[in-house]
Coordinates of N, CA and C and ligand atoms in Angstrom, one line a residue:
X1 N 267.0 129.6 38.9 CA 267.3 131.0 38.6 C 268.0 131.6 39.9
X2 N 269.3 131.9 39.6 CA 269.8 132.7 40.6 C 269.3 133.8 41.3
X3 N 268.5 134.7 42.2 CA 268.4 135.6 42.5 C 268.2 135.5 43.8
X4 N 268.4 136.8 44.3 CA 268.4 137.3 45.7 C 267.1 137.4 45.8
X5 N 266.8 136.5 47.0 CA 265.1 136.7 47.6 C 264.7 138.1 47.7
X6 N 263.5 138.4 47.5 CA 262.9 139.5 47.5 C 262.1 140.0 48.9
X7 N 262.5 141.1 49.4 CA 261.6 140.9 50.8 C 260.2 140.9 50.2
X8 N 259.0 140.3 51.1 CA 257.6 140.5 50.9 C 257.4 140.1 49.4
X9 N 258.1 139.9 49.2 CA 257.8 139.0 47.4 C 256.4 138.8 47.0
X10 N 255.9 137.9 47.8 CA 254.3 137.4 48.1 C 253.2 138.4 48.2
X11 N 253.4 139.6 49.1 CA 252.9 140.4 48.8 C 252.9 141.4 47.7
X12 N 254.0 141.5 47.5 CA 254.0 142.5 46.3 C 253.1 141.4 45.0
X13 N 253.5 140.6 44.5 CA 252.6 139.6 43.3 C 251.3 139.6 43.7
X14 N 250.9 139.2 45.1 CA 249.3 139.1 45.6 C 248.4 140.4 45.3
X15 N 249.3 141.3 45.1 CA 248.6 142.6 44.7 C 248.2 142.7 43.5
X16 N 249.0 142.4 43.0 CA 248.7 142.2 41.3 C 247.2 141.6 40.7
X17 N 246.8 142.3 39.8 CA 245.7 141.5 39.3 C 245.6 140.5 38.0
X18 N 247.2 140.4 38.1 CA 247.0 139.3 37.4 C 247.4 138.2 38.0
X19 N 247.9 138.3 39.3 CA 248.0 136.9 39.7 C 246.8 135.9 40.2
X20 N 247.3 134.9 40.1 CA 245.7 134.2 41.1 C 246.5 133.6 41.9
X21 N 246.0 133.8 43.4 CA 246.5 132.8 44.6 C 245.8 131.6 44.4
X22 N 244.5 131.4 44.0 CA 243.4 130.0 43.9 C 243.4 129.3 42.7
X23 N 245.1 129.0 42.3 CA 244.5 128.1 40.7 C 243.9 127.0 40.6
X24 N 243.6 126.6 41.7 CA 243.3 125.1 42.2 C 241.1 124.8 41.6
X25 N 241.1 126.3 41.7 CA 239.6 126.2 42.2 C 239.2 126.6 40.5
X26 N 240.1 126.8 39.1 CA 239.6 127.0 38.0 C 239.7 126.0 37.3
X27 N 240.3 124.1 38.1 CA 240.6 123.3 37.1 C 239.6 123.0 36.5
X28 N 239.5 122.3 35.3 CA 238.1 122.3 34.1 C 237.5 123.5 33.8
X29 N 238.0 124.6 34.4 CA 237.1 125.8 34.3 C 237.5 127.3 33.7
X30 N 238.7 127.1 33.2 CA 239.8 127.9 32.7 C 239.0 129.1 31.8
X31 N 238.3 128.5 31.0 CA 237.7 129.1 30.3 C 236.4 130.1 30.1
X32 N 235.8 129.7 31.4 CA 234.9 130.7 32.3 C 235.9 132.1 32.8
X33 N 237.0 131.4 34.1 CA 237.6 133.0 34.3 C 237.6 134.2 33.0
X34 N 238.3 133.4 32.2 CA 239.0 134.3 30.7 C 237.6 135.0 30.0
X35 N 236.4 134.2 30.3 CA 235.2 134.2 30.0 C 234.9 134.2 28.3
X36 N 235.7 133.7 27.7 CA 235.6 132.8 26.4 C 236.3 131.9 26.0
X37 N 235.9 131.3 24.5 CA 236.6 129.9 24.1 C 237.3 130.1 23.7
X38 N 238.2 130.7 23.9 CA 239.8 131.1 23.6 C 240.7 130.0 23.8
X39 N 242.0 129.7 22.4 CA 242.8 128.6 23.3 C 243.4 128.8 24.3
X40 N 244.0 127.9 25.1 CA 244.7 128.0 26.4 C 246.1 127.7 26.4
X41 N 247.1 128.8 26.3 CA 248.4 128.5 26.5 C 248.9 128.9 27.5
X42 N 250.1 127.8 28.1 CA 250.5 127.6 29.3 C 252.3 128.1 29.1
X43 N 253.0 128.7 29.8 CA 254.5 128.7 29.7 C 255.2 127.8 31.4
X44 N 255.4 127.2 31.8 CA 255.9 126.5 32.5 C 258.0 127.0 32.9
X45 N 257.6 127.9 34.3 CA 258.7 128.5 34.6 C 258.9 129.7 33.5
X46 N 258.2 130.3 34.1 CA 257.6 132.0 33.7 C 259.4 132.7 33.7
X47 N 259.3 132.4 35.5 CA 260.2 133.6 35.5 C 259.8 135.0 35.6
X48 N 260.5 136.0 35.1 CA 260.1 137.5 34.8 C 259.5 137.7 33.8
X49 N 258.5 136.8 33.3 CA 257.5 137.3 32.5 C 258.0 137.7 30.9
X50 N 258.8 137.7 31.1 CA 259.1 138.3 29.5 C 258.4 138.0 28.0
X51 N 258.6 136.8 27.7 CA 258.0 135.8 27.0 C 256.7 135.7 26.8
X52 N 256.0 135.2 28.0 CA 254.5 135.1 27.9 C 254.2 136.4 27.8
X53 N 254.2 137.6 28.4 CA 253.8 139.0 28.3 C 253.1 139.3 26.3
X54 N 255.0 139.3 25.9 CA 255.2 139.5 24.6 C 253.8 138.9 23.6
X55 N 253.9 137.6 24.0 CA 253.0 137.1 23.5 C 251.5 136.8 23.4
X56 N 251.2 137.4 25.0 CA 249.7 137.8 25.4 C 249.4 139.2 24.8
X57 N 250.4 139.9 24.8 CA 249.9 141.3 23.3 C 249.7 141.2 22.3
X58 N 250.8 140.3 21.6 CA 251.0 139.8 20.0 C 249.5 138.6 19.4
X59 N 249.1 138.3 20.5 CA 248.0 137.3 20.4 C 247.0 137.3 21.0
X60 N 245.9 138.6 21.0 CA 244.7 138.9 22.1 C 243.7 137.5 22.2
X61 N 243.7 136.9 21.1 CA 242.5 135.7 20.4 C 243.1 134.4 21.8
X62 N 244.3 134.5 22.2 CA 244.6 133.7 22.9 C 244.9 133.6 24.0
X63 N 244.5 133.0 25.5 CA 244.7 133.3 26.4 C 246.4 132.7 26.8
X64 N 247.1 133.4 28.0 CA 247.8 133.0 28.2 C 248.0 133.0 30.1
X65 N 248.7 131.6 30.4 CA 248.6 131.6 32.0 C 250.4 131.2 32.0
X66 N 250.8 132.2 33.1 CA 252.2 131.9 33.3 C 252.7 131.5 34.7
X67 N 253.4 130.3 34.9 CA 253.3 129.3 36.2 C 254.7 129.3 36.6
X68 N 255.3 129.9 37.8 CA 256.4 129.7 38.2 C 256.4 129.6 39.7
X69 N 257.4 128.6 39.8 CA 257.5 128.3 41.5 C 257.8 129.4 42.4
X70 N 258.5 130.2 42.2 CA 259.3 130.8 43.3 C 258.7 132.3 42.6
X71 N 258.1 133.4 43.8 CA 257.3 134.4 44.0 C 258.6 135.9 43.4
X72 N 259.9 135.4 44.0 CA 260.7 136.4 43.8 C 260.5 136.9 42.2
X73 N 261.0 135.7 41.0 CA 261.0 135.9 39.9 C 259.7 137.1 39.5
X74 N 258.4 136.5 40.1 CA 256.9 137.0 39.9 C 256.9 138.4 39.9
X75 N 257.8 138.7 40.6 CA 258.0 140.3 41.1 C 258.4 141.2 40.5
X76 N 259.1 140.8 39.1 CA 259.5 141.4 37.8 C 258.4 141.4 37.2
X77 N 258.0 140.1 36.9 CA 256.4 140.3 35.8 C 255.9 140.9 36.5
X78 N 255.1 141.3 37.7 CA 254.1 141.8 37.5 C 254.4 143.6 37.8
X79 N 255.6 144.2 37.8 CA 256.0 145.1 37.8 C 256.1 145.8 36.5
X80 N 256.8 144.8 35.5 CA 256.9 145.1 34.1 C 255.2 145.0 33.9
X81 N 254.5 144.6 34.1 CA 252.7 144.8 33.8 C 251.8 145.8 34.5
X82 N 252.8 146.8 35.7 CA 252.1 147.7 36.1 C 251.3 148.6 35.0
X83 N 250.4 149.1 35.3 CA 249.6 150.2 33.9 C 249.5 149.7 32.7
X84 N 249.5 148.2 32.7 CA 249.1 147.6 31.4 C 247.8 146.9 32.0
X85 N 247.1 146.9 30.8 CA 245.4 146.2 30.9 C 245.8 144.5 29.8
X86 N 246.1 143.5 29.9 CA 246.3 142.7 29.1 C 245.2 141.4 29.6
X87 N 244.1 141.5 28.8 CA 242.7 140.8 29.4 C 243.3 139.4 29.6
X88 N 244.4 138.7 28.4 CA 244.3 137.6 28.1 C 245.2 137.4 28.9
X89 N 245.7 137.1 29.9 CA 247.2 136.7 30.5 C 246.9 136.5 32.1
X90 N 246.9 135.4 33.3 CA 246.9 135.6 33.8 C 248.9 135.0 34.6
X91 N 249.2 134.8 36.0 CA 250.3 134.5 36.5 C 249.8 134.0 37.7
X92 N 250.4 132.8 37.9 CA 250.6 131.7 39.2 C 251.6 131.4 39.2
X93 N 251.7 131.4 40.9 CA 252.9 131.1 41.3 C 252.9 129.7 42.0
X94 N 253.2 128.7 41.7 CA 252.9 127.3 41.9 C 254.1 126.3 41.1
X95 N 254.0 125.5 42.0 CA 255.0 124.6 41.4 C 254.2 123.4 40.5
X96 N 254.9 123.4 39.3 CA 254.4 122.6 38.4 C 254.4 121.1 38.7
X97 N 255.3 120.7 39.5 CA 255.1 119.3 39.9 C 253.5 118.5 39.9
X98 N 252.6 119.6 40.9 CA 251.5 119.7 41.0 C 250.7 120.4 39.9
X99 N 250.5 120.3 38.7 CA 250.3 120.6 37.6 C 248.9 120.1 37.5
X100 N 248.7 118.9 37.3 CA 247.4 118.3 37.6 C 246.4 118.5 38.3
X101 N 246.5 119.2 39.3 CA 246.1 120.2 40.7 C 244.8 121.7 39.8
X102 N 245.5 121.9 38.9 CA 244.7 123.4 38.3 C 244.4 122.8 36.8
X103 N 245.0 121.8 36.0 CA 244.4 122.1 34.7 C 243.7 120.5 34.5
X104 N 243.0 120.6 33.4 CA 242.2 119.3 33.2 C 241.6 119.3 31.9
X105 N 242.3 118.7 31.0 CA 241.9 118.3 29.7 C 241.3 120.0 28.8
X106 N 242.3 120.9 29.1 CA 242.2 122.8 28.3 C 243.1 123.2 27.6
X107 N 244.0 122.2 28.1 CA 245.2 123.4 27.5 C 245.6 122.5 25.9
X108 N 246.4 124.5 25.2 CA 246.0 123.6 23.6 C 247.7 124.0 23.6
X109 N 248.4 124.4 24.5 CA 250.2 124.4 24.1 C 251.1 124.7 25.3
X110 N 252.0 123.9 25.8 CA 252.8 124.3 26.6 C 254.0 124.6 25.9
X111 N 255.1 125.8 26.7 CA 255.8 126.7 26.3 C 256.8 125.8 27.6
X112 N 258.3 125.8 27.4 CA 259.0 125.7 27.9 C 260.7 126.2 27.6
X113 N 260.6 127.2 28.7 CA 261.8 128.0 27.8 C 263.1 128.5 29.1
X114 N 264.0 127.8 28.7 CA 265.5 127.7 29.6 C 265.2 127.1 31.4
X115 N 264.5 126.0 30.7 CA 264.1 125.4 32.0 C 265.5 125.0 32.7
X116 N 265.4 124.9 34.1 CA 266.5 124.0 34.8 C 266.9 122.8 34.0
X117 N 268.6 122.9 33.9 CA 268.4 121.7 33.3 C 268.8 120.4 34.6
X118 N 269.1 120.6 35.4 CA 269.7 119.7 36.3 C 270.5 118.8 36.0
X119 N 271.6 119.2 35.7 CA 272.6 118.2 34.8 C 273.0 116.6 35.6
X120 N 272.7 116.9 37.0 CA 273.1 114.9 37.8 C 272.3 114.6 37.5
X121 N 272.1 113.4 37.4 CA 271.7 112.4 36.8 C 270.8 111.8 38.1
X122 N 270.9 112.0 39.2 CA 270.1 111.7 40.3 C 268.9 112.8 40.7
X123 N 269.3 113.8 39.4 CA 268.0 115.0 39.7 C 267.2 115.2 38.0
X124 N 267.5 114.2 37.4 CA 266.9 114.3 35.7 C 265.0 113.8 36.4
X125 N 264.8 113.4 37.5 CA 263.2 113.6 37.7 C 262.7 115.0 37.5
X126 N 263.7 116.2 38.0 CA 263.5 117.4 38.0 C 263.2 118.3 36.9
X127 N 263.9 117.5 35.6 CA 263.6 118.3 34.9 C 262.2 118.0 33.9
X128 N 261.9 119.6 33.6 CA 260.5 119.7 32.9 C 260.3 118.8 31.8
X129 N 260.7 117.9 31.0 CA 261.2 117.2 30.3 C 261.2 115.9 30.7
X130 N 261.4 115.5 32.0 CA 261.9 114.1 32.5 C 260.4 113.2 32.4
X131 N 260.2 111.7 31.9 CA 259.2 111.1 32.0 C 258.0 111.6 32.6
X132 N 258.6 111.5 33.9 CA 257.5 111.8 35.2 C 256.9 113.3 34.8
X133 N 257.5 114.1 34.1 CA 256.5 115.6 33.8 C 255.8 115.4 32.7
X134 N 256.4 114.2 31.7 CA 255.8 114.5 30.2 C 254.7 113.6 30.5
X135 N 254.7 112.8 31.9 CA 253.3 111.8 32.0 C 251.8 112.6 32.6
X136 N 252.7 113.7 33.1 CA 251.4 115.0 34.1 C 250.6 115.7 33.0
X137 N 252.0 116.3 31.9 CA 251.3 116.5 30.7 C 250.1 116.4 30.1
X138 N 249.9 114.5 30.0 CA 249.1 114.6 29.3 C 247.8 114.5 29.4
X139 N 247.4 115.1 30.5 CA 246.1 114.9 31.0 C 245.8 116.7 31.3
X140 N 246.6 117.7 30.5 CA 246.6 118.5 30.7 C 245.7 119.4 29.2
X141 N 246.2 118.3 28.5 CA 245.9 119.1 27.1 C 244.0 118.5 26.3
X142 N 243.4 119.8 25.8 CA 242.4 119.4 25.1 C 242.1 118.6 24.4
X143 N 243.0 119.0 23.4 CA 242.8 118.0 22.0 C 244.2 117.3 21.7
X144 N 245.5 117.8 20.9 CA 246.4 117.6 20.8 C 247.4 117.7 21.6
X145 N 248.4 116.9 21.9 CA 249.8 117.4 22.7 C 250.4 118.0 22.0
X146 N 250.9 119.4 22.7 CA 251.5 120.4 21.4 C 252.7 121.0 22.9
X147 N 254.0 120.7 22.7 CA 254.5 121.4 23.3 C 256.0 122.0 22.3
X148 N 256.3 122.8 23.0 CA 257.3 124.1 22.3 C 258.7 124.3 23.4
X149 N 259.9 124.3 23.1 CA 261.0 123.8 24.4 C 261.7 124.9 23.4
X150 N 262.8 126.1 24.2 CA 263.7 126.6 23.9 C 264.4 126.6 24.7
X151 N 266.4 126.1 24.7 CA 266.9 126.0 25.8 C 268.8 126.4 25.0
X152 N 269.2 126.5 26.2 CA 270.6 127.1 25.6 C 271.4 126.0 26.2
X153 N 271.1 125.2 26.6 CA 271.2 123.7 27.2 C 271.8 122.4 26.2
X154 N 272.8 122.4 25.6 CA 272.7 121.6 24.7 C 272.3 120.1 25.1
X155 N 272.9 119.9 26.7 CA 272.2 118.2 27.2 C 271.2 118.1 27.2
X156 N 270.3 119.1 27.7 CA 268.6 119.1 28.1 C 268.3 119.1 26.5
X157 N 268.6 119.8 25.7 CA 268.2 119.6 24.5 C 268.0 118.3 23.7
X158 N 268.9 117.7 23.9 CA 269.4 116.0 23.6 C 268.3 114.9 24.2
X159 N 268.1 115.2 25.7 CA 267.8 114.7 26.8 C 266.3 114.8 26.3
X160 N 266.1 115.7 26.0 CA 264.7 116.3 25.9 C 263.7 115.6 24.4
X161 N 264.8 116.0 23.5 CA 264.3 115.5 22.2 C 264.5 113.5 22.4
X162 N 265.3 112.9 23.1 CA 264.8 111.8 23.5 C 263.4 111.0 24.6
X163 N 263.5 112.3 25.1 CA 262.1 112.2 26.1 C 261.0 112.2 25.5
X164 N 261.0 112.9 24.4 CA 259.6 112.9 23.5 C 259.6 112.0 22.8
X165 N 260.6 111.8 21.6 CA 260.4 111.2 21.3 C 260.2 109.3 21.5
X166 N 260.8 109.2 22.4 CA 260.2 107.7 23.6 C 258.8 108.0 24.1
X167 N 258.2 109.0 24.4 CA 256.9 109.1 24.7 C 255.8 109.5 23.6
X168 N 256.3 109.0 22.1 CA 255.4 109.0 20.9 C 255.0 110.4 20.9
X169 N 255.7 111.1 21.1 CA 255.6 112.5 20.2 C 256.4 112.9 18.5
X170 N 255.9 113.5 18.2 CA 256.4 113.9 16.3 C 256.9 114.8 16.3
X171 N 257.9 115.0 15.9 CA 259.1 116.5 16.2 C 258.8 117.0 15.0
X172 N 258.1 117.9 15.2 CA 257.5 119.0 13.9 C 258.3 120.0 12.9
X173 N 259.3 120.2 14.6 CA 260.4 121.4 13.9 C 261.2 121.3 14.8
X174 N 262.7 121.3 14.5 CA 263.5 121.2 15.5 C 264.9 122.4 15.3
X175 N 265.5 122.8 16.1 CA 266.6 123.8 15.2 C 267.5 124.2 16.3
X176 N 268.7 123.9 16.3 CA 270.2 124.4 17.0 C 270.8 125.5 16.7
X177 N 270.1 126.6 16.2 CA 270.2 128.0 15.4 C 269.0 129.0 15.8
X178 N 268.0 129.1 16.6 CA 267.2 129.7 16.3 C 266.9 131.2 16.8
X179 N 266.0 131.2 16.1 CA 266.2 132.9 16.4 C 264.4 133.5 16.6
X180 N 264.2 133.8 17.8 CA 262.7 133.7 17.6 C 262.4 135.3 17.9
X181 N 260.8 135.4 17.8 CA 260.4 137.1 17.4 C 260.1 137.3 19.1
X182 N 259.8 136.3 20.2 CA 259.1 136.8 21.4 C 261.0 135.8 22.1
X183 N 261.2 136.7 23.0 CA 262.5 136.3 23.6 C 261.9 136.0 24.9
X184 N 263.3 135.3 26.1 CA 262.9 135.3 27.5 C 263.9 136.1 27.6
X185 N 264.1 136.6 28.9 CA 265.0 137.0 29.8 C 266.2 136.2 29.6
X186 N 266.3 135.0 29.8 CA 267.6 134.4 29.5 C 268.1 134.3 28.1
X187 N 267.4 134.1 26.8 CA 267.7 134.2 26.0 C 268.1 135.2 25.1
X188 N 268.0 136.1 26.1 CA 268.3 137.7 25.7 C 269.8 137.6 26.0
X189 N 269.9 136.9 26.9 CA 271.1 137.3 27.8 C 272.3 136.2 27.0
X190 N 271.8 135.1 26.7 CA 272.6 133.4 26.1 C 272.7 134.5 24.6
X191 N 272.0 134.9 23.7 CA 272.1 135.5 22.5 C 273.3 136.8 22.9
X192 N 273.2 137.6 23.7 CA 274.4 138.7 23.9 C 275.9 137.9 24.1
X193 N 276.0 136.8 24.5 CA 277.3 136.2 24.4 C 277.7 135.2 23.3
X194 N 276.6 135.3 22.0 CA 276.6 134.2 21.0 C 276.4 132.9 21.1
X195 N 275.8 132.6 22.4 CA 275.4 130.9 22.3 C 274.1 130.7 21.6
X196 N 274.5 129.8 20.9 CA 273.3 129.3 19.9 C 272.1 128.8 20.7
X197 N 271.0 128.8 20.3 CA 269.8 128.7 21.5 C 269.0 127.3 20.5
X198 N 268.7 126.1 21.2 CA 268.0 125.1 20.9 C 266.6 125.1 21.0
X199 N 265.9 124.4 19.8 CA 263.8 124.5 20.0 C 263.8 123.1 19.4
X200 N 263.0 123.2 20.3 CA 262.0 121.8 20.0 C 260.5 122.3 19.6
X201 N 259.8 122.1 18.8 CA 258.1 121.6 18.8 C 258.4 120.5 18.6
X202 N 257.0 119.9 19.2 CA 256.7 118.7 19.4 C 255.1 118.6 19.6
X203 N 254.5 117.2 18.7 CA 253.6 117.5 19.1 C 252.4 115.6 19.3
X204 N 251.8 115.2 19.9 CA 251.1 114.1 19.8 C 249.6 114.0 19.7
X205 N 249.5 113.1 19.4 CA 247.5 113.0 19.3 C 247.3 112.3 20.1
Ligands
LIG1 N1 261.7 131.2 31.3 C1 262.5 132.2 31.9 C2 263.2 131.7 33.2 C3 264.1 130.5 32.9 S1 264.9 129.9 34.5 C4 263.5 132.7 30.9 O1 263.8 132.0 29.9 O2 264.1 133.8 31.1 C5 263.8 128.5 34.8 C6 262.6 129.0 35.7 O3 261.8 127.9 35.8 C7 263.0 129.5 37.0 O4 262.3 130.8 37.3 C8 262.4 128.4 38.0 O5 262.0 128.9 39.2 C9 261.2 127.9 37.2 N2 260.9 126.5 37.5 C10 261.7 125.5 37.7 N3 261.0 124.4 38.1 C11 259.7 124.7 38.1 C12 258.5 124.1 38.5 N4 258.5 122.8 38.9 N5 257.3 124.7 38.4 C13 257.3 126.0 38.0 N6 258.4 126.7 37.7 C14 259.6 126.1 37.8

């Protein structure tokens, strides 16, 4: 994401109550914080929040955690969440590489939407999609592997729907057209210039 660093970035998010500085210390235990059995959905490279927000209102029955590397983006969500009470949603700022690190056998869907695509070919480890993430994956999820990809990316899209499907996943629904009810920030932006926006579900047992 392009953006101008934010002074104090870190503090401004740390203030927030929905961020957690300690995701480390809830792995296996996700479901105590939230303090019920609620499913656990994850969006991977938040960003400004748009997306998960939307759909932490639209869906109280379900919790949601939003994980992005870089604190600047953070600074929008949690601004756009001032004087809102939203029980189900928390935000970490952490790099998902280390994914393994906070979750452990909880989560029931990861969300991935206009991820980097890193188009060299000497940086496809990088992307959220690349072997090496879909193998962190799966030691992430409860029951089913259930992941959800929106991208305006047509390579990553390609790239992606090969990545699953070589790692025995079932493409449930797939669509080069789509048009969804909870947007991100970029897709807002890829939709105002008419580029068609790609999805994936996908899902494994
Ligand atoms: N989902 C948002 C932002 C898309 S840009 C939207 O659609 O508007 C991709 C975002 O993913 C960036 O904010 C970037 O910082 C974040 N990101 C990239 N790699 C990441 C990683 N390894 N862990 C967490 N976030 C990551």
């Amino acid at each position: 994401m392009r953006l101008k660093h934010i002074k104090n970035a870190d503090i401004i998010i740390n203030a927030s109550p929905y961020i957690l500085t300690n995701p480390q210390d809830y792995k296996g235990k996700w479901n105590s914080l939230f303090g019920n059995d609620n499913p656990i959905e994850i969006e991977i490279g938040t960003g400004k929040g748009k997306f998960i927000i939307s759909l932490a209102i639209s869906n109280p029955n379900i919790n949601y955690i939003g994980i992005e590397k870089y604190d600047t983006p953070l600074v929008g969500a949690v601004k756009r969440l001032e004087n809102i009470n939203i029980p189900n949603l928390k935000l970490i700022c952490f790099d998902a590489s280390n994914i393994n690190d906070i979750f452990d056998h909880e989560v029931d869907k990861i969300y991935l939407n206009f991820s980097d695509p890193w188009p060299k070919k000497r940086h496809a480890k990088r992307r959220l999609t690349s072997p090496n993430f879909l193998e962190k994956y799966d030691s992430l999820f409860k029951d089913k592997n259930k992941i959800q990809m929106k991208t305006d990316n047509d390579s990553l899209y390609e790239y992606s729907m090969e990545m699953f499907t070589s790692r025995g996943y079932e493409v449930i629904k797939t669509d080069t057209n789509y048009l969804d009810e909870h947007t991100t920030e970029y897709e807002d932006k890829f939709i105002s210039i008419g580029k068609n926006i790609n999805y994936i579900y996908v899902e494994k047992k």
